[in-house]
Amino acid sequence: MPLMAIRDVSLNVEVVGHGEPLVLMHGGPGADLWSLAPFRRLADRFTLVFYDHRCNGRSVGTPVESMTWENLTADPDALRETLGFERWSVLGHSFGGNVALEYALRFPERVSQLILLDSGGDTWWPRENGPRLLAARGFDPKIVRLARRFHHGHIKPKEFLPSLLRLGTAYNPHTGIVDVVHGLIQGEWRSRPRPEALIWAAPNLLRGWNIMDRLGEIRAPTLVMAGREDYLYPPEHQASLAAGIPDARLRIVDRAGHNPHDEQTDEVMEEVLDFLGAREAIHA
């Protein structure tokens, strides 16, 4: 996967497939493009542009303090221009959906279609409501406290991966060992976590972020989709998000948590293809 010089950063970028361009913005902060590996099966319909946000994954060259909304949105737009695309469809998962929303507001003329996957328009939901929802669902109080610390960035770098493992059932309530092995085969073993991205962004970039009052400015056709059991951005927030965006389509995926593209892959891919106007039979 080559590093591309984009603005003041070297972005880790992978372009696969053929067809109309679709850029995929991964979640986190602290994750990378491999968290969206299941979408690679769409490479026979679209030119898929995967990249790591600055200070995430294998992207290098700038300090973590450069993770501002201005930079996180200007980077992909400069990448778009470098790759020679006039416009592209944008898919953002979780934190990547936050970036996608900011991008759609700042560069509306560049977004042909917008897909928000288990994301939201403010950070109160994962930071404050998320732990409360876990408690209401009967999770161990230790897990509830960990979720609160994690989503506020109150962890040490060495705690990042162990915390994700302990929160595994909360994130992915319908993921078994077979699913984990399948994900590793798809390439998720290549993932490079960057704890410092979360530790800095949670109390700085994400604290108090809220664009719910600007959703009406989005003009791109939008699909809002999430797992029914997502504790970070649950269905009630998805409904508010979709209601705020003109003519948005809402899809809630049963038997899935925060990563329905892992837990109900076929259903998610079919919905994305249908929304983008390229639906055909999907085979893993």
Coordinates of C-alpha atoms in Angstrom, one line a residue:
M1 CA 0.0 0.0 0.0
P2 CA 1.7 3.2 -1.1
L3 CA 2.1 6.4 0.8
M4 CA 0.9 9.4 -1.2
A5 CA 2.1 12.9 -0.5
I6 CA -1.2 14.9 0.1
R7 CA -0.9 18.5 1.4
D8 CA 1.4 18.3 4.5
V9 CA 0.9 14.6 5.2
S10 CA 1.8 11.2 3.7
L11 CA -1.5 9.3 3.5
N12 CA -1.7 5.6 3.3
V13 CA -3.9 4.9 0.3
E14 CA -5.2 1.9 -1.5
V15 CA -7.2 2.1 -4.7
V16 CA -8.9 -1.1 -5.9
G17 CA -11.5 -2.0 -8.5
H18 CA -13.1 -0.2 -11.4
G19 CA -16.2 1.9 -12.0
E20 CA -17.5 5.0 -10.3
P21 CA -15.4 6.2 -7.4
L22 CA -16.4 5.5 -3.8
V23 CA -14.1 6.8 -1.0
L24 CA -14.3 4.9 2.3
M25 CA -13.6 6.8 5.6
H26 CA -12.7 4.5 8.5
G27 CA -13.7 4.8 12.1
G28 CA -11.8 5.3 15.2
P29 CA -10.0 7.5 15.9
G30 CA -7.1 5.1 16.2
A31 CA -8.2 2.5 13.6
D32 CA -7.3 2.2 9.9
L33 CA -8.7 1.3 6.5
W34 CA -8.6 -2.5 7.3
S35 CA -11.7 -2.0 9.5
L36 CA -13.6 -1.6 6.3
A37 CA -12.2 -4.7 4.6
P38 CA -15.6 -6.3 3.8
F39 CA -16.3 -3.5 1.3
R40 CA -13.5 -4.8 -0.9
R41 CA -16.1 -7.2 -2.4
L42 CA -17.6 -4.2 -4.2
A43 CA -14.4 -3.7 -6.3
D44 CA -16.1 -5.2 -9.3
R45 CA -18.7 -2.3 -9.3
F46 CA -16.7 0.7 -8.0
T47 CA -13.3 2.2 -7.9
L48 CA -12.8 1.9 -4.1
V49 CA -10.5 4.5 -2.5
F50 CA -9.4 3.4 1.0
Y51 CA -7.1 5.6 3.0
D52 CA -6.0 6.1 6.6
H53 CA -6.9 9.5 8.1
R54 CA -3.9 11.6 9.1
C55 CA -2.3 10.3 12.3
N56 CA -4.2 7.1 11.9
G57 CA -3.0 3.7 10.6
R58 CA 0.0 4.0 8.4
S59 CA -0.4 7.7 7.5
V60 CA 2.6 9.7 8.7
G61 CA 4.2 13.1 8.6
T62 CA 2.2 15.3 10.9
P63 CA 1.7 15.6 14.7
V64 CA -1.5 14.3 16.3
E65 CA -2.5 17.9 17.0
S66 CA -3.0 18.4 13.3
M67 CA -6.2 16.3 13.5
T68 CA -8.6 19.2 13.0
W69 CA -11.8 19.1 11.0
E70 CA -10.3 21.4 8.5
N71 CA -7.4 19.0 7.8
L72 CA -9.4 15.8 8.1
T73 CA -11.7 17.1 5.3
A74 CA -9.1 18.9 3.2
D75 CA -7.0 15.8 3.0
P76 CA -9.5 13.6 1.2
D77 CA -10.5 16.4 -1.1
A78 CA -6.9 16.9 -2.1
L79 CA -6.7 13.1 -2.5
R80 CA -9.7 13.2 -4.8
E81 CA -8.1 15.9 -6.9
T82 CA -4.8 14.0 -7.1
L83 CA -6.6 10.9 -8.3
G84 CA -8.5 12.9 -10.9
F85 CA -12.1 12.5 -9.8
E86 CA -14.5 15.4 -10.2
R87 CA -16.9 14.0 -7.7
W88 CA -17.3 10.7 -5.7
S89 CA -19.6 8.9 -3.4
V90 CA -18.5 9.0 0.2
L91 CA -19.0 6.3 2.8
G92 CA -18.1 7.0 6.4
H93 CA -18.2 4.5 9.3
S94 CA -18.4 5.7 12.9
F95 CA -15.8 8.5 13.4
G96 CA -15.3 8.3 9.6
G97 CA -19.0 9.2 9.3
N98 CA -18.3 12.3 11.4
V99 CA -15.6 13.2 8.9
A100 CA -17.9 12.4 6.0
L101 CA -20.6 14.8 7.4
E102 CA -18.0 17.6 7.8
Y103 CA -16.8 16.8 4.3
A104 CA -20.3 17.0 2.8
L105 CA -20.8 20.4 4.5
R106 CA -17.5 21.8 3.5
F107 CA -17.2 20.3 -0.1
P108 CA -20.8 19.8 -1.1
E109 CA -20.1 20.0 -4.8
R110 CA -17.7 17.0 -4.6
V111 CA -20.1 14.5 -3.0
S112 CA -22.4 12.6 -5.4
Q113 CA -23.9 10.3 -2.7
L114 CA -23.3 10.0 1.0
I115 CA -23.5 6.8 3.2
L116 CA -23.3 7.1 7.0
L117 CA -22.7 3.8 8.6
D118 CA -23.2 3.6 12.4
S119 CA -22.3 7.2 12.8
G120 CA -23.9 10.4 14.1
G121 CA -24.1 14.1 14.2
D122 CA -22.9 14.7 17.7
T123 CA -20.6 13.0 20.2
W124 CA -22.9 13.0 23.2
W125 CA -24.2 9.7 22.1
P126 CA -21.0 7.6 22.3
R127 CA -19.4 9.5 25.1
E128 CA -22.4 9.9 27.5
N129 CA -25.3 7.8 26.3
G130 CA -23.3 4.8 25.2
P131 CA -22.1 3.8 28.7
R132 CA -25.6 4.4 30.1
L133 CA -27.1 2.2 27.4
L134 CA -24.6 -0.6 28.2
A135 CA -25.6 -0.4 31.8
A136 CA -29.3 -0.6 30.9
R137 CA -28.5 -3.7 28.8
G138 CA -27.0 -5.4 31.8
F139 CA -23.3 -5.2 31.0
D140 CA -20.9 -5.6 33.9
P141 CA -20.2 -2.3 35.7
K142 CA -16.5 -2.7 34.9
I143 CA -17.3 -2.7 31.2
V144 CA -19.5 0.3 31.6
R145 CA -16.7 2.2 33.3
L146 CA -14.3 1.1 30.7
A147 CA -16.5 2.3 27.9
R148 CA -16.8 5.7 29.5
R149 CA -13.0 6.0 30.0
F150 CA -12.3 4.8 26.5
H151 CA -14.7 7.1 24.7
H152 CA -13.3 10.1 26.6
G153 CA -9.8 9.1 25.7
H154 CA -8.8 8.5 29.3
I155 CA -6.6 5.5 28.6
K156 CA -2.9 4.8 28.2
P157 CA -1.6 3.6 24.8
K158 CA -1.0 0.1 26.1
E159 CA -4.6 -0.1 27.2
F160 CA -6.0 0.5 23.7
L161 CA -6.1 -3.0 22.2
P162 CA -7.0 -4.7 25.6
S163 CA -9.9 -2.3 25.9
L164 CA -11.2 -3.0 22.5
L165 CA -11.0 -6.7 23.2
R166 CA -12.9 -6.3 26.5
L167 CA -15.5 -4.2 24.7
G168 CA -15.8 -6.7 21.9
T169 CA -19.3 -8.1 22.8
A170 CA -20.6 -4.5 23.2
Y171 CA -19.3 -3.5 19.8
N172 CA -20.2 -6.8 18.0
P173 CA -22.9 -8.8 19.9
H174 CA -23.3 -11.3 17.1
T175 CA -19.6 -12.0 16.2
G176 CA -18.2 -15.4 16.9
I177 CA -14.8 -17.0 16.6
V178 CA -15.6 -18.0 13.0
D179 CA -16.3 -14.4 12.1
V180 CA -13.1 -13.3 13.7
V181 CA -11.1 -15.8 11.7
H182 CA -12.9 -14.8 8.5
G183 CA -12.0 -11.1 9.2
L184 CA -8.4 -12.0 9.6
I185 CA -8.4 -13.9 6.4
Q186 CA -9.8 -10.8 4.6
G187 CA -6.8 -8.9 5.8
E188 CA -7.7 -7.4 9.1
W189 CA -4.5 -8.8 10.6
R190 CA -2.7 -6.0 8.7
S191 CA -4.4 -3.4 10.8
R192 CA -2.1 -0.9 12.6
P193 CA -3.8 0.7 15.6
R194 CA -2.7 4.2 16.6
P195 CA -3.9 4.8 20.2
E196 CA -2.5 8.4 20.3
A197 CA -5.1 9.4 17.7
L198 CA -8.0 8.5 20.1
I199 CA -6.2 9.8 23.2
W200 CA -5.7 13.2 21.7
A201 CA -8.9 13.5 19.6
A202 CA -11.4 12.4 22.3
P203 CA -10.8 15.4 24.6
N204 CA -9.9 17.9 21.9
L205 CA -11.4 17.3 18.4
L206 CA -14.5 15.4 19.5
R207 CA -15.4 17.1 22.8
G208 CA -18.6 19.0 22.2
W209 CA -18.7 18.3 18.5
N210 CA -22.3 18.7 17.2
I211 CA -23.5 19.5 13.7
M212 CA -27.1 18.4 14.1
D213 CA -28.4 21.9 13.4
R214 CA -26.6 21.9 10.0
L215 CA -27.9 18.6 8.7
G216 CA -30.5 20.5 6.5
E217 CA -27.6 21.9 4.5
I218 CA -26.6 18.5 3.1
R219 CA -27.8 18.2 -0.5
A220 CA -26.3 14.8 -1.5
P221 CA -28.6 11.8 -1.5
T222 CA -27.9 10.1 1.8
L223 CA -28.2 6.6 3.2
V224 CA -28.2 6.3 7.0
M225 CA -27.6 2.8 8.1
A226 CA -26.7 1.1 11.5
G227 CA -27.0 -2.0 13.5
R228 CA -30.0 -2.2 15.7
E229 CA -27.8 -3.1 18.8
D230 CA -25.2 -0.4 18.3
Y231 CA -24.6 1.2 21.7
L232 CA -22.6 4.1 20.4
Y233 CA -25.2 5.5 17.9
P234 CA -28.4 3.5 18.6
P235 CA -31.5 3.5 16.3
E236 CA -33.1 6.5 18.0
H237 CA -30.2 8.7 17.0
Q238 CA -30.1 7.2 13.5
A239 CA -33.8 8.3 13.2
S240 CA -32.9 11.8 14.2
L241 CA -30.0 11.9 11.9
A242 CA -32.0 10.7 8.9
A243 CA -34.9 13.1 9.7
G244 CA -32.5 16.0 9.7
I245 CA -31.0 15.3 6.3
P246 CA -33.4 16.1 3.4
D247 CA -34.9 13.0 1.9
A248 CA -32.4 10.6 3.6
R249 CA -33.0 6.9 3.5
L250 CA -32.9 5.1 6.9
R251 CA -32.0 1.4 7.2
I252 CA -31.6 -0.4 10.6
V253 CA -29.9 -3.8 10.3
D254 CA -31.1 -6.5 12.7
R255 CA -28.7 -8.8 14.6
A256 CA -25.9 -6.3 14.4
G257 CA -24.0 -3.9 16.6
H258 CA -21.6 -1.1 15.7
N259 CA -20.1 -3.0 12.8
P260 CA -22.9 -4.4 10.7
H261 CA -20.6 -4.7 7.7
D262 CA -18.8 -7.5 9.7
E263 CA -21.9 -9.1 11.3
Q264 CA -24.4 -8.9 8.4
T265 CA -22.1 -8.4 5.5
D266 CA -24.4 -9.5 2.7
E267 CA -27.3 -7.3 3.8
V268 CA -25.1 -4.3 4.2
M269 CA -23.5 -4.7 0.8
E270 CA -26.9 -5.2 -0.9
E271 CA -28.2 -2.1 0.7
V272 CA -25.2 0.0 -0.3
L273 CA -25.4 -1.3 -3.9
D274 CA -29.1 -0.6 -4.1
F275 CA -28.6 2.9 -2.8
L276 CA -25.8 3.5 -5.2
G277 CA -27.8 2.1 -8.1
A278 CA -25.6 -0.9 -8.8
R279 CA -27.4 -3.7 -7.1
E280 CA -26.9 -7.3 -8.3
A281 CA -26.5 -10.6 -6.6
I282 CA -23.6 -10.6 -4.1
H283 CA -21.4 -13.6 -3.4
A284 CA -18.8 -13.7 -0.7

